[in-house]
Short mmCIF file of C-alpha atoms in Angstrom, two decimals:
data_model
loop_
_atom_site.label_atom_id
_atom_site.label_comp_id
_atom_site.label_asym_id
_atom_site.label_seq_id
_atom_site.Cartn_x
_atom_site.Cartn_y
_atom_site.Cartn_z
CA MET B 7 41.31 63.63 -29.87
CA SER B 8 41.57 61.45 -26.80
CA LEU B 9 42.19 57.71 -26.73
CA VAL B 10 39.68 55.77 -24.59
CA LEU B 11 40.06 52.15 -23.47
CA ILE B 12 36.71 50.37 -23.00
CA ILE B 13 36.79 47.27 -20.79
CA GLU B 14 33.39 45.60 -21.16
CA ASP B 15 32.44 41.92 -21.52
CA ASN B 16 28.95 42.51 -22.97
CA ASP B 17 29.25 42.94 -26.74
CA LYS B 18 26.14 45.12 -27.06
CA ASN B 19 27.29 47.48 -24.30
CA LEU B 20 30.80 47.60 -25.76
CA GLU B 21 29.44 48.46 -29.22
CA LEU B 22 27.17 51.17 -27.81
CA VAL B 23 29.96 52.84 -25.84
CA ARG B 24 32.39 52.55 -28.76
CA ASP B 25 29.88 53.95 -31.25
CA ILE B 26 28.99 56.92 -29.03
CA LEU B 27 32.66 57.76 -28.45
CA GLN B 28 33.70 57.34 -32.07
CA ALA B 29 30.75 59.46 -33.25
CA LYS B 30 32.14 62.24 -31.04
CA GLY B 31 35.64 61.84 -32.51
CA TYR B 32 37.30 59.77 -29.79
CA SER B 33 39.65 56.93 -30.68
CA THR B 34 38.90 53.68 -28.85
CA LEU B 35 40.61 50.51 -27.71
CA GLU B 36 38.59 47.54 -26.49
CA ALA B 37 38.97 44.60 -24.14
CA GLY B 38 36.45 41.99 -23.04
CA THR B 39 38.24 41.08 -19.80
CA ALA B 40 39.99 42.98 -17.05
CA GLU B 41 43.19 41.06 -17.70
CA GLY B 42 43.15 42.01 -21.39
CA GLY B 43 42.36 45.61 -20.50
CA LEU B 44 45.27 45.80 -18.06
CA GLU B 45 47.66 44.66 -20.79
CA ILE B 46 46.30 47.19 -23.29
CA ALA B 47 46.49 49.98 -20.67
CA ARG B 48 50.15 49.18 -19.95
CA ARG B 49 51.05 49.14 -23.66
CA GLN B 50 48.91 51.98 -25.02
CA LYS B 51 48.55 54.44 -22.08
CA PRO B 52 45.03 55.65 -23.00
CA ASP B 53 43.77 59.04 -21.85
CA LEU B 54 40.80 57.40 -20.13
CA VAL B 55 39.68 53.89 -19.12
CA LEU B 56 35.97 53.03 -19.01
CA MET B 57 35.65 49.91 -16.86
CA ASP B 58 32.69 47.63 -16.37
CA ILE B 59 32.51 46.44 -12.76
CA GLN B 60 30.98 43.00 -13.39
CA LEU B 61 33.65 41.28 -15.49
CA PRO B 62 34.48 37.57 -15.78
CA GLY B 63 37.53 36.56 -13.75
CA MET B 64 38.99 39.72 -12.24
CA ASP B 65 36.25 42.28 -11.57
CA GLY B 66 36.49 46.00 -12.23
CA ILE B 67 37.42 46.92 -8.66
CA GLN B 68 40.28 44.40 -8.65
CA ALA B 69 41.40 45.66 -12.06
CA LEU B 70 41.40 49.25 -10.80
CA LYS B 71 43.64 48.20 -7.91
CA ALA B 72 46.03 46.54 -10.38
CA LEU B 73 46.13 49.71 -12.49
CA ARG B 74 46.80 51.88 -9.43
CA ASP B 75 49.50 49.50 -8.15
CA ASN B 76 51.46 49.72 -11.43
CA PRO B 77 53.53 52.94 -11.74
CA ALA B 78 53.02 52.87 -15.54
CA THR B 79 49.22 53.05 -15.22
CA ALA B 80 48.65 54.48 -11.72
CA ALA B 81 47.68 57.96 -12.95
CA LEU B 82 45.23 56.85 -15.66
CA PRO B 83 41.72 58.15 -15.00
CA VAL B 84 39.28 55.25 -14.69
CA VAL B 85 35.49 55.57 -14.80
CA ALA B 86 33.25 52.74 -13.60
CA ILE B 87 30.37 51.63 -15.82
CA THR B 88 27.85 49.49 -14.01
CA ALA B 89 24.26 48.41 -13.65
CA SER B 90 24.82 48.29 -9.85
CA VAL B 91 23.07 51.53 -8.97
CA MET B 92 22.21 50.92 -5.32
CA LYS B 93 23.62 53.67 -3.11
CA ALA B 94 25.88 51.24 -1.22
CA ASP B 95 27.27 49.84 -4.50
CA ARG B 96 27.98 53.32 -5.83
CA GLU B 97 29.71 54.33 -2.58
CA GLN B 98 31.87 51.17 -2.67
CA ILE B 99 32.85 51.86 -6.28
CA MET B 100 33.83 55.47 -5.57
CA ARG B 101 35.69 54.48 -2.36
CA ALA B 102 37.71 52.04 -4.48
CA GLY B 103 39.21 55.07 -6.25
CA PHE B 104 37.37 55.42 -9.54
CA ASP B 105 37.43 58.90 -11.08
CA GLY B 106 33.77 58.75 -12.06
CA PHE B 107 30.67 56.60 -12.33
CA ILE B 108 28.33 55.88 -15.25
CA GLU B 109 25.11 53.96 -14.78
CA LYS B 110 23.72 51.37 -17.17
CA PRO B 111 21.61 51.62 -19.16
CA ILE B 112 23.76 54.36 -20.64
CA MET B 113 22.14 57.71 -21.30
CA VAL B 114 24.14 59.36 -24.09
CA LYS B 115 24.15 62.94 -22.73
CA SER B 116 25.15 62.07 -19.17
CA PHE B 117 27.65 59.47 -20.42
CA LEU B 118 29.42 62.04 -22.61
CA ALA B 119 29.30 64.63 -19.81
CA VAL B 120 31.18 62.30 -17.43
CA VAL B 121 33.74 61.36 -20.11
CA GLU B 122 34.36 65.01 -20.99
CA ASP B 123 34.56 66.11 -17.33
CA VAL B 124 37.12 63.44 -16.43
CA LEU B 125 39.23 64.17 -19.52
CA ARG B 126 39.05 67.92 -18.85
CA ALA B 127 40.19 67.37 -15.25
CA ARG B 128 43.09 65.23 -16.47
CA THR B 129 44.17 67.90 -18.99
CA HIS B 130 44.01 70.53 -16.25
CA GLU B 131 46.16 68.37 -13.92
CA ARG B 132 48.76 67.87 -16.65
CA ARG B 133 49.05 71.63 -17.20
CA GLU B 134 49.56 72.20 -13.48
CA ASP B 135 52.29 69.55 -13.39
CA ALA B 136 54.15 71.07 -16.35
#
């Protein structure tokens, strides 16, 4: 099953996302800061990164740029998780280059649908590259 890195500073949100993913058979890695998440992503090369946008220090958009700027992590799919659901916020997040968007509070069905769609797209891209 796929390995998912969760970058989330709110313990309750992190636990919820982790529990949902693990219940569906995913393996998870966790970081409470963007900086910690970047290090884990470089070392572990997860199949998917779920990134909170409002993080202490470096925010999720800055962290995405750092991932994309590093050849070792540039191709990792990254999905934004945020409570910022205004249309302008969502457009800014998607323009930044995220592969998907999940709104808080998390709705289990739609959350899993986005995760599965992004992972499926990544698997399809890998087959085409082979």
